[in-house]
């Protein structure tokens, strides 16, 4: 049986590469595993040899100590891999298939899955709807920043790439299908972006840049990205976005300079609960983004909110923030008849279409987010540099599939 190495959360600010068990078709006790899931059979699953597994901003929230994640939790929910073993109940996925794994774990059998709400599957997390690999309070499914990973409900969850050689030529683009590209695209779709739309996206991290690329794919006329990080704003400009420097204050005046009016048709929150205020020396102010988006979105418009908000934040700025309670200008949103869409992106709603856009050169998402492959052993460095604001999307290459690494 092969050995298995993985990236684990060791405490605030610390990740390490550890030895971890090779997956089998049963859930075992371990850090963060829900007791009700221990002993659960996964004959409907497959074992993947990991091709690419990305560092996500959502992982960073845990690594900063801003969640209740336990030490030794194996991280990683953005997974692309090759099937090396299949459970006895897997019918259509075969050993040797190259696949993308939606970060949402979904059974395909419950009411929500049948309605396409795969981000809130009712059967994979005993505590609440919705689950993900390697994430706090998500049922304890082992993460995929590892050499090998178990994926349940394989026939339902996995997106098979149609041609292996073509897929490997575009593997950095296709590696974005597990989370950030569908998530950013979902933010744009939820904000009702369409041909001729003007869009403001708060946050120039990978999800914000994916939302910008998705907005362009949807036909937006002007895509404006705001951030406090100059390097990330430069990355946004590299593929045609207008930018707003939030160290200079509220975005409204800068939006007016770009568009001639101080409002946009649609807005996306790609920041989440660790938002900072506007201005050069602003501190953390978790309601800033949502309140500013309500201000800059035209009456009757919509907000897509793929940015992560949590129910428990030990590092929150006040007691309300520690339980996910924010001071929102809901009256303004109501008065302007704004609509809001929150929650996990249902990846399966979009991933096949976005795969086809990648394979047919309609979008170059890896270039947009500056996808940068590194080795598994370099994961601690990648986490540190990403936390320092590097304008990159780090892609771990644990089994040397990616030649560029």
CSV table of C-alpha atoms in Angstrom, one decimal:
chain,number,residue,atom,x,y,z
A,1,UNK,CA,0.0,0.0,0.0
A,2,UNK,CA,1.5,3.4,-1.0
A,3,UNK,CA,2.5,5.9,1.7
A,4,UNK,CA,0.5,9.2,1.8
A,5,UNK,CA,1.8,12.7,2.8
A,6,UNK,CA,-0.6,15.6,3.4
A,7,UNK,CA,-0.7,19.2,4.6
A,8,UNK,CA,-2.1,19.6,8.1
A,9,UNK,CA,-3.1,22.6,10.2
A,10,UNK,CA,-1.0,22.6,13.3
A,11,UNK,CA,-2.2,25.7,15.0
A,12,UNK,CA,-2.6,29.5,14.3
A,13,UNK,CA,-0.1,30.4,11.5
A,14,UNK,CA,1.3,26.9,11.2
A,15,UNK,CA,0.9,24.1,8.6
A,16,UNK,CA,3.2,21.1,8.2
A,17,UNK,CA,3.5,18.2,5.7
A,18,UNK,CA,2.8,15.0,7.7
A,19,UNK,CA,2.5,11.3,7.1
A,20,UNK,CA,-1.2,10.3,7.0
A,21,UNK,CA,-3.0,7.0,6.3
A,22,UNK,CA,-3.6,5.9,2.7
A,23,UNK,CA,-7.4,6.1,2.1
A,24,UNK,CA,-9.7,3.1,2.2
A,25,UNK,CA,-13.4,2.9,1.7
A,26,UNK,CA,-14.4,3.6,5.3
A,27,UNK,CA,-14.4,6.8,7.4
A,28,UNK,CA,-12.1,6.6,10.4
A,29,UNK,CA,-11.8,8.7,13.5
A,30,UNK,CA,-9.5,11.7,13.2
A,31,UNK,CA,-9.2,15.5,13.7
A,32,UNK,CA,-12.5,17.1,13.0
A,33,UNK,CA,-14.3,13.9,12.0
A,34,UNK,CA,-17.9,13.9,13.2
A,35,UNK,CA,-18.5,11.0,15.5
A,36,UNK,CA,-21.6,10.0,13.6
A,37,UNK,CA,-19.5,9.6,10.4
A,38,UNK,CA,-17.0,7.1,12.0
A,39,UNK,CA,-17.3,3.7,10.5
A,40,UNK,CA,-19.3,4.9,7.5
A,41,UNK,CA,-18.8,2.8,4.4
A,42,UNK,CA,-17.8,4.5,1.2
A,43,UNK,CA,-18.2,1.8,-1.4
A,44,UNK,CA,-19.6,4.4,-3.7
A,45,UNK,CA,-16.2,6.3,-3.6
A,46,UNK,CA,-12.9,6.3,-5.4
A,47,UNK,CA,-9.3,6.9,-4.3
A,48,UNK,CA,-7.5,9.6,-6.4
A,49,UNK,CA,-3.8,10.1,-6.9
A,50,UNK,CA,-3.7,13.9,-6.7
A,51,UNK,CA,-2.8,15.8,-9.8
A,52,UNK,CA,-3.3,19.3,-8.4
A,53,UNK,CA,-4.7,20.6,-5.1
A,54,UNK,CA,-4.9,24.3,-4.5
A,55,UNK,CA,-4.4,26.6,-1.5
A,56,UNK,CA,-7.6,28.5,-1.0
A,57,UNK,CA,-8.4,31.7,0.9
A,58,UNK,CA,-10.9,29.7,2.8
A,59,UNK,CA,-8.1,27.5,4.0
A,60,UNK,CA,-6.3,30.7,5.2
A,61,UNK,CA,-9.1,31.6,7.5
A,62,UNK,CA,-8.5,28.3,9.4
A,63,UNK,CA,-4.7,28.6,9.3
A,64,UNK,CA,-4.9,32.1,10.8
A,65,UNK,CA,-6.8,30.7,13.7
A,66,UNK,CA,-10.1,32.4,12.7
A,67,UNK,CA,-12.2,29.2,13.0
A,68,UNK,CA,-12.6,26.4,15.4
A,69,UNK,CA,-10.5,24.0,13.3
A,70,UNK,CA,-8.7,21.4,15.4
A,71,UNK,CA,-4.9,20.8,15.1
A,72,UNK,CA,-3.8,18.1,12.7
A,73,UNK,CA,-6.8,18.6,10.4
A,74,UNK,CA,-5.7,17.6,6.9
A,75,UNK,CA,-6.4,20.6,4.6
A,76,UNK,CA,-7.6,21.0,1.0
A,77,UNK,CA,-10.9,21.1,-0.8
A,78,UNK,CA,-9.7,22.1,-4.4
A,79,UNK,CA,-8.8,18.7,-5.9
A,80,UNK,CA,-8.0,17.4,-9.4
A,81,UNK,CA,-6.9,13.8,-9.6
A,82,UNK,CA,-6.5,10.5,-11.4
A,83,UNK,CA,-8.6,7.5,-10.3
A,84,UNK,CA,-6.4,4.7,-8.9
A,85,UNK,CA,-9.0,2.6,-7.0
A,86,UNK,CA,-12.8,2.4,-7.2
A,87,UNK,CA,-15.3,1.1,-4.7
A,88,UNK,CA,-17.5,-1.8,-5.5
A,89,UNK,CA,-20.6,0.4,-6.1
A,90,UNK,CA,-19.0,2.7,-8.6
A,91,UNK,CA,-20.4,2.1,-12.0
A,92,UNK,CA,-19.4,4.8,-14.5
A,93,UNK,CA,-16.1,6.3,-13.3
A,94,UNK,CA,-13.1,4.1,-14.2
A,95,UNK,CA,-9.5,3.6,-12.9
A,96,UNK,CA,-7.3,5.9,-15.0
A,97,UNK,CA,-9.9,8.7,-15.4
A,98,UNK,CA,-8.7,12.2,-14.9
A,99,UNK,CA,-11.3,14.2,-13.0
A,100,UNK,CA,-12.2,17.4,-11.2
A,101,UNK,CA,-13.7,17.2,-7.7
A,102,UNK,CA,-16.3,19.8,-6.7
A,103,UNK,CA,-15.4,21.1,-3.3
A,104,UNK,CA,-19.0,20.4,-2.2
A,105,UNK,CA,-19.5,16.9,-1.1
A,106,UNK,CA,-22.9,15.8,-2.2
A,107,UNK,CA,-24.8,12.5,-2.2
A,108,UNK,CA,-26.9,13.0,-5.3
A,109,UNK,CA,-29.9,11.4,-3.6
A,110,UNK,CA,-31.4,14.0,-1.2
A,111,UNK,CA,-34.0,16.6,-2.0
A,112,UNK,CA,-31.4,19.4,-2.2
A,113,UNK,CA,-29.1,17.5,-4.5
A,114,UNK,CA,-32.0,16.6,-6.8
A,115,UNK,CA,-32.8,20.3,-7.0
A,116,UNK,CA,-29.2,21.2,-7.8
A,117,UNK,CA,-28.4,22.6,-4.4
A,118,UNK,CA,-25.3,20.5,-4.0
A,119,UNK,CA,-23.7,23.0,-1.6
A,120,UNK,CA,-26.3,22.1,1.0
A,121,UNK,CA,-26.6,18.3,0.7
A,122,UNK,CA,-28.6,16.8,3.5
A,123,UNK,CA,-26.8,13.5,3.9
A,124,UNK,CA,-23.0,14.1,4.1
A,125,UNK,CA,-22.7,16.2,7.3
A,126,UNK,CA,-24.5,15.0,10.4
A,127,UNK,CA,-24.4,18.5,12.0
A,128,UNK,CA,-25.9,20.7,9.3
A,129,UNK,CA,-26.5,20.8,5.5
A,130,UNK,CA,-23.4,21.0,3.3
A,131,UNK,CA,-19.9,19.5,3.5
A,132,UNK,CA,-16.4,19.9,2.0
A,133,UNK,CA,-13.1,18.2,2.2
A,134,UNK,CA,-10.6,19.2,4.8
A,135,UNK,CA,-12.7,21.9,6.4
A,136,UNK,CA,-13.9,22.7,9.9
A,137,UNK,CA,-17.4,21.7,10.8
A,138,UNK,CA,-18.0,20.1,7.4
A,139,UNK,CA,-18.4,16.5,8.6
A,140,UNK,CA,-14.7,15.6,8.9
A,141,UNK,CA,-14.1,14.3,5.3
A,142,UNK,CA,-10.3,14.2,4.9
A,143,UNK,CA,-8.7,17.0,2.9
A,144,UNK,CA,-7.1,16.7,-0.5
A,145,UNK,CA,-3.8,18.6,0.0
A,146,UNK,CA,-2.3,15.1,-0.1
A,147,UNK,CA,-0.8,12.5,-2.4
A,148,UNK,CA,-4.0,10.5,-2.3
A,149,UNK,CA,-7.6,11.3,-1.3
A,150,UNK,CA,-10.9,9.5,-1.0
A,151,UNK,CA,-13.9,11.0,-2.9
A,152,UNK,CA,-17.4,9.7,-2.0
A,153,UNK,CA,-20.4,9.3,-4.3
A,154,UNK,CA,-17.9,9.2,-7.2
A,155,UNK,CA,-20.4,8.7,-10.1
A,156,UNK,CA,-22.3,11.7,-8.9
A,157,UNK,CA,-19.5,14.1,-7.8
A,158,UNK,CA,-16.7,13.7,-10.3
A,159,UNK,CA,-16.4,15.6,-13.5
A,160,UNK,CA,-14.4,13.5,-16.0
A,161,UNK,CA,-12.2,15.3,-18.5
A,162,UNK,CA,-13.0,14.0,-22.0
A,163,UNK,CA,-9.4,13.8,-23.3
A,164,UNK,CA,-6.4,13.1,-21.1
A,165,UNK,CA,-3.8,14.7,-23.3
A,166,UNK,CA,-5.8,17.8,-23.9
A,167,UNK,CA,-6.6,18.0,-20.2
A,168,UNK,CA,-2.9,17.8,-19.2
A,169,UNK,CA,-2.1,20.7,-21.6
A,170,UNK,CA,-4.6,22.9,-19.8
A,171,UNK,CA,-4.3,21.3,-16.3
A,172,UNK,CA,-3.6,24.6,-14.5
A,173,UNK,CA,-6.8,26.1,-15.9
A,174,UNK,CA,-8.8,22.9,-15.2
A,175,UNK,CA,-7.5,22.8,-11.6
A,176,UNK,CA,-9.6,25.9,-11.0
A,177,UNK,CA,-12.8,24.0,-11.7
A,178,UNK,CA,-13.0,22.4,-8.2
A,179,UNK,CA,-13.8,25.7,-6.5
A,180,UNK,CA,-12.6,29.2,-7.4
A,181,UNK,CA,-13.7,29.5,-11.0
A,182,UNK,CA,-17.3,28.2,-10.4
A,183,UNK,CA,-17.4,30.1,-7.1
A,184,UNK,CA,-16.4,33.4,-8.8
A,185,UNK,CA,-18.7,32.7,-11.7
A,186,UNK,CA,-21.5,31.9,-9.3
A,187,UNK,CA,-20.9,35.3,-7.7
A,188,UNK,CA,-21.3,37.0,-11.1
A,189,UNK,CA,-24.4,34.9,-12.0
A,190,UNK,CA,-26.0,35.6,-8.6
A,191,UNK,CA,-25.4,39.3,-9.2
A,192,UNK,CA,-27.2,39.0,-12.5
A,193,UNK,CA,-24.3,39.9,-14.7
A,194,UNK,CA,-25.1,39.8,-18.4
A,195,UNK,CA,-24.2,41.4,-21.7
A,196,UNK,CA,-23.5,45.1,-21.2
A,197,UNK,CA,-23.5,45.0,-17.3
A,198,UNK,CA,-21.3,47.2,-15.2
A,199,UNK,CA,-19.9,45.2,-12.3
A,200,UNK,CA,-18.0,46.0,-9.1
A,201,UNK,CA,-16.1,43.2,-7.4
A,202,UNK,CA,-14.8,43.7,-3.9
A,203,UNK,CA,-11.6,41.7,-3.5
A,204,UNK,CA,-8.8,41.0,-6.0
A,205,UNK,CA,-7.8,37.6,-4.5
A,206,UNK,CA,-8.3,34.5,-6.6
A,207,UNK,CA,-12.0,34.3,-6.1
A,208,UNK,CA,-12.4,38.0,-7.0
A,209,UNK,CA,-10.3,37.6,-10.1
A,210,UNK,CA,-12.3,34.5,-11.0
A,211,UNK,CA,-15.5,36.5,-10.6
A,212,UNK,CA,-14.0,39.2,-12.9
A,213,UNK,CA,-13.1,36.6,-15.6
A,214,UNK,CA,-16.5,35.1,-15.2
A,215,UNK,CA,-18.2,38.5,-15.6
A,216,UNK,CA,-16.3,38.9,-18.9
A,217,UNK,CA,-17.4,35.5,-20.0
A,218,UNK,CA,-21.0,36.6,-19.3
A,219,UNK,CA,-20.6,39.7,-21.5
A,220,UNK,CA,-20.1,42.5,-18.9
A,221,UNK,CA,-19.2,45.8,-20.5
A,222,UNK,CA,-17.1,47.1,-17.5
A,223,UNK,CA,-15.6,45.0,-14.7
A,224,UNK,CA,-14.2,47.0,-11.8
A,225,UNK,CA,-12.2,45.3,-9.1
A,226,UNK,CA,-11.4,46.9,-5.7
A,227,UNK,CA,-8.7,45.9,-3.2
A,228,UNK,CA,-6.1,47.3,-0.8
A,229,UNK,CA,-3.3,45.3,-2.3
A,230,UNK,CA,-1.4,47.0,-5.2
A,231,UNK,CA,0.0,43.8,-6.6
A,232,UNK,CA,-3.4,42.1,-6.7
A,233,UNK,CA,-4.9,45.2,-8.4
A,234,UNK,CA,-2.1,45.0,-11.0
A,235,UNK,CA,-3.0,41.3,-11.6
A,236,UNK,CA,-6.6,42.4,-12.2
A,237,UNK,CA,-5.6,45.0,-14.8
A,238,UNK,CA,-3.4,42.4,-16.6
A,239,UNK,CA,-6.5,40.8,-18.2
A,240,UNK,CA,-8.6,44.0,-18.8
A,241,UNK,CA,-10.2,44.9,-15.5
A,242,UNK,CA,-10.6,48.5,-14.2
A,243,UNK,CA,-9.5,48.9,-10.6
A,244,UNK,CA,-10.3,50.8,-7.5
A,245,UNK,CA,-7.6,51.4,-4.8
A,246,UNK,CA,-9.3,51.1,-1.5
A,247,UNK,CA,-6.4,52.6,0.4
A,248,UNK,CA,-7.7,55.9,-1.0
A,249,UNK,CA,-11.1,55.4,0.7
A,250,UNK,CA,-14.6,54.4,-0.3
A,251,UNK,CA,-15.0,53.0,-3.8
A,252,UNK,CA,-17.9,55.2,-4.9
A,253,UNK,CA,-15.9,58.2,-6.1
A,254,UNK,CA,-13.5,56.1,-8.1
A,255,UNK,CA,-16.3,54.1,-9.7
A,256,UNK,CA,-17.8,57.4,-10.8
A,257,UNK,CA,-14.5,58.4,-12.3
A,258,UNK,CA,-14.5,55.2,-14.4
A,259,UNK,CA,-18.1,55.0,-15.4
A,260,UNK,CA,-19.4,58.6,-15.1
A,261,UNK,CA,-21.9,57.5,-12.5
A,262,UNK,CA,-21.3,56.4,-8.9
A,263,UNK,CA,-23.2,53.1,-9.2
A,264,UNK,CA,-22.9,49.7,-11.0
A,265,UNK,CA,-25.6,47.3,-12.1
A,266,UNK,CA,-24.1,44.3,-10.2
A,267,UNK,CA,-21.7,43.7,-7.3
A,268,UNK,CA,-19.8,40.7,-5.9
A,269,UNK,CA,-18.4,40.3,-2.4
A,270,UNK,CA,-15.2,38.1,-2.8
A,271,UNK,CA,-13.8,39.1,0.6
A,272,UNK,CA,-16.0,37.7,3.4
A,273,UNK,CA,-15.8,38.0,7.1
A,274,UNK,CA,-12.2,39.2,7.5
A,275,UNK,CA,-12.9,42.4,5.6
A,276,UNK,CA,-11.0,45.6,6.4
A,277,UNK,CA,-12.3,49.1,6.3
A,278,UNK,CA,-11.4,51.5,3.5
A,279,UNK,CA,-8.3,53.8,3.8
A,280,UNK,CA,-4.6,53.3,4.0
A,281,UNK,CA,-4.5,52.3,7.7
A,282,UNK,CA,-8.0,50.8,8.1
A,283,UNK,CA,-8.4,47.9,10.5
A,284,UNK,CA,-10.7,44.9,10.4
A,285,UNK,CA,-14.3,45.9,9.9
A,286,UNK,CA,-16.3,42.8,8.8
A,287,UNK,CA,-19.4,44.5,7.6
A,288,UNK,CA,-17.5,47.0,5.4
A,289,UNK,CA,-17.8,45.2,2.1
A,290,UNK,CA,-21.5,44.3,2.3
A,291,UNK,CA,-22.4,47.8,3.3
A,292,UNK,CA,-20.3,49.5,0.6
A,293,UNK,CA,-21.8,47.1,-2.0
A,294,UNK,CA,-25.3,48.2,-1.0
A,295,UNK,CA,-24.2,51.8,-1.5
A,296,UNK,CA,-22.7,51.4,-4.9
A,297,UNK,CA,-25.2,49.0,-6.5
A,298,UNK,CA,-28.0,50.6,-8.4
A,299,UNK,CA,-31.6,50.3,-7.2
A,300,UNK,CA,-33.1,47.0,-8.4
A,301,UNK,CA,-29.6,45.4,-8.7
A,302,UNK,CA,-28.2,42.3,-7.1
A,303,UNK,CA,-25.3,41.2,-4.9
A,304,UNK,CA,-23.5,37.9,-5.2
A,305,UNK,CA,-21.8,37.0,-2.0
A,306,UNK,CA,-19.4,34.1,-2.5
A,307,UNK,CA,-17.1,35.5,0.2
A,308,UNK,CA,-17.0,33.3,3.3
A,309,UNK,CA,-19.0,34.2,6.4
A,310,UNK,CA,-18.8,32.0,9.5
A,311,UNK,CA,-20.9,31.2,12.6
A,312,UNK,CA,-17.9,31.0,14.8
A,313,UNK,CA,-14.8,33.3,14.7
A,314,UNK,CA,-12.6,33.2,17.7
A,315,UNK,CA,-10.6,36.2,16.4
A,316,UNK,CA,-13.6,38.4,15.7
A,317,UNK,CA,-13.2,42.1,16.4
A,318,UNK,CA,-16.1,42.1,18.9
A,319,UNK,CA,-18.5,39.7,20.6
A,320,UNK,CA,-21.1,40.0,17.8
A,321,UNK,CA,-18.5,39.3,15.1
A,322,UNK,CA,-17.3,36.2,17.0
A,323,UNK,CA,-20.7,34.6,16.3
A,324,UNK,CA,-21.0,35.9,12.8
A,325,UNK,CA,-23.4,38.8,13.7
A,326,UNK,CA,-22.6,41.9,11.6
A,327,UNK,CA,-24.0,45.5,11.6
A,328,UNK,CA,-25.5,45.7,8.2
A,329,UNK,CA,-27.4,48.6,6.5
A,330,UNK,CA,-30.2,46.3,5.6
A,331,UNK,CA,-32.6,49.2,5.5
A,332,UNK,CA,-30.6,50.7,2.6
A,333,UNK,CA,-30.6,47.3,0.8
A,334,UNK,CA,-34.4,47.0,1.3
A,335,UNK,CA,-35.1,50.6,0.1
A,336,UNK,CA,-33.1,49.9,-3.1
A,337,UNK,CA,-34.8,46.6,-3.7
A,338,UNK,CA,-31.5,44.8,-3.8
A,339,UNK,CA,-31.3,41.0,-4.0
A,340,UNK,CA,-28.7,39.0,-2.1
A,341,UNK,CA,-27.4,35.5,-2.8
A,342,UNK,CA,-25.1,33.9,-0.2
A,343,UNK,CA,-23.6,30.5,0.6
A,344,UNK,CA,-21.4,27.9,-1.0
A,345,UNK,CA,-21.4,27.8,-4.7
A,346,UNK,CA,-23.1,24.6,-6.1
A,347,UNK,CA,-20.1,23.7,-8.2
A,348,UNK,CA,-21.9,21.1,-10.3
A,349,UNK,CA,-24.2,23.7,-11.6
A,350,UNK,CA,-21.4,25.3,-13.6
A,351,UNK,CA,-18.3,23.1,-13.8
A,352,UNK,CA,-19.0,21.2,-17.0
A,353,UNK,CA,-19.8,24.4,-18.9
A,354,UNK,CA,-16.7,26.2,-17.6
A,355,UNK,CA,-14.6,23.1,-18.5
A,356,UNK,CA,-15.9,23.4,-22.0
A,357,UNK,CA,-15.0,27.1,-22.1
A,358,UNK,CA,-11.5,26.3,-21.0
A,359,UNK,CA,-11.0,23.4,-23.4
A,360,UNK,CA,-12.2,25.6,-26.3
A,361,UNK,CA,-10.1,28.6,-25.3
A,362,UNK,CA,-12.9,30.9,-24.4
A,363,UNK,CA,-11.3,31.8,-21.1
A,364,UNK,CA,-7.8,31.5,-19.6
A,365,UNK,CA,-8.5,31.4,-15.9
A,366,UNK,CA,-5.1,30.2,-14.8
A,367,UNK,CA,-3.5,33.3,-16.3
A,368,UNK,CA,-6.2,35.5,-14.8
A,369,UNK,CA,-5.5,34.3,-11.2
A,370,UNK,CA,-1.7,33.8,-11.8
A,371,UNK,CA,-1.8,30.1,-11.0
A,372,UNK,CA,1.6,29.0,-9.7
A,373,UNK,CA,2.5,25.4,-9.2
A,374,UNK,CA,4.7,24.4,-6.2
A,375,UNK,CA,5.6,21.1,-4.6
A,376,UNK,CA,3.8,19.6,-1.6
A,377,UNK,CA,6.9,20.3,0.6
A,378,UNK,CA,6.6,24.0,-0.4
A,379,UNK,CA,3.1,24.2,1.0
A,380,UNK,CA,4.1,26.0,4.2
A,381,UNK,CA,5.9,28.7,2.1
A,382,UNK,CA,2.9,29.0,-0.2
A,383,UNK,CA,0.5,29.5,2.8
A,384,UNK,CA,2.9,32.2,4.2
A,385,UNK,CA,3.3,34.1,0.9
A,386,UNK,CA,-0.4,33.9,0.2
A,387,UNK,CA,-1.2,35.2,3.7
A,388,UNK,CA,1.2,38.1,3.0
A,389,UNK,CA,-0.8,39.1,0.0
A,390,UNK,CA,1.0,37.4,-2.9
A,391,UNK,CA,-0.9,38.0,-6.2
A,392,UNK,CA,-0.9,34.3,-7.0
A,393,UNK,CA,-3.0,31.2,-6.8
A,394,UNK,CA,-0.8,28.4,-5.4
A,395,UNK,CA,-1.3,25.0,-6.9
A,396,UNK,CA,0.3,22.1,-5.0
A,397,UNK,CA,1.8,19.4,-7.3
A,398,UNK,CA,2.2,16.4,-4.9
A,399,UNK,CA,2.8,13.7,-7.5
A,400,UNK,CA,4.7,15.7,-10.2
A,401,UNK,CA,2.0,15.6,-12.8
A,402,UNK,CA,2.4,19.3,-13.6
A,403,UNK,CA,5.5,19.8,-15.7
A,404,UNK,CA,5.7,23.5,-15.0
A,405,UNK,CA,6.5,22.8,-11.4
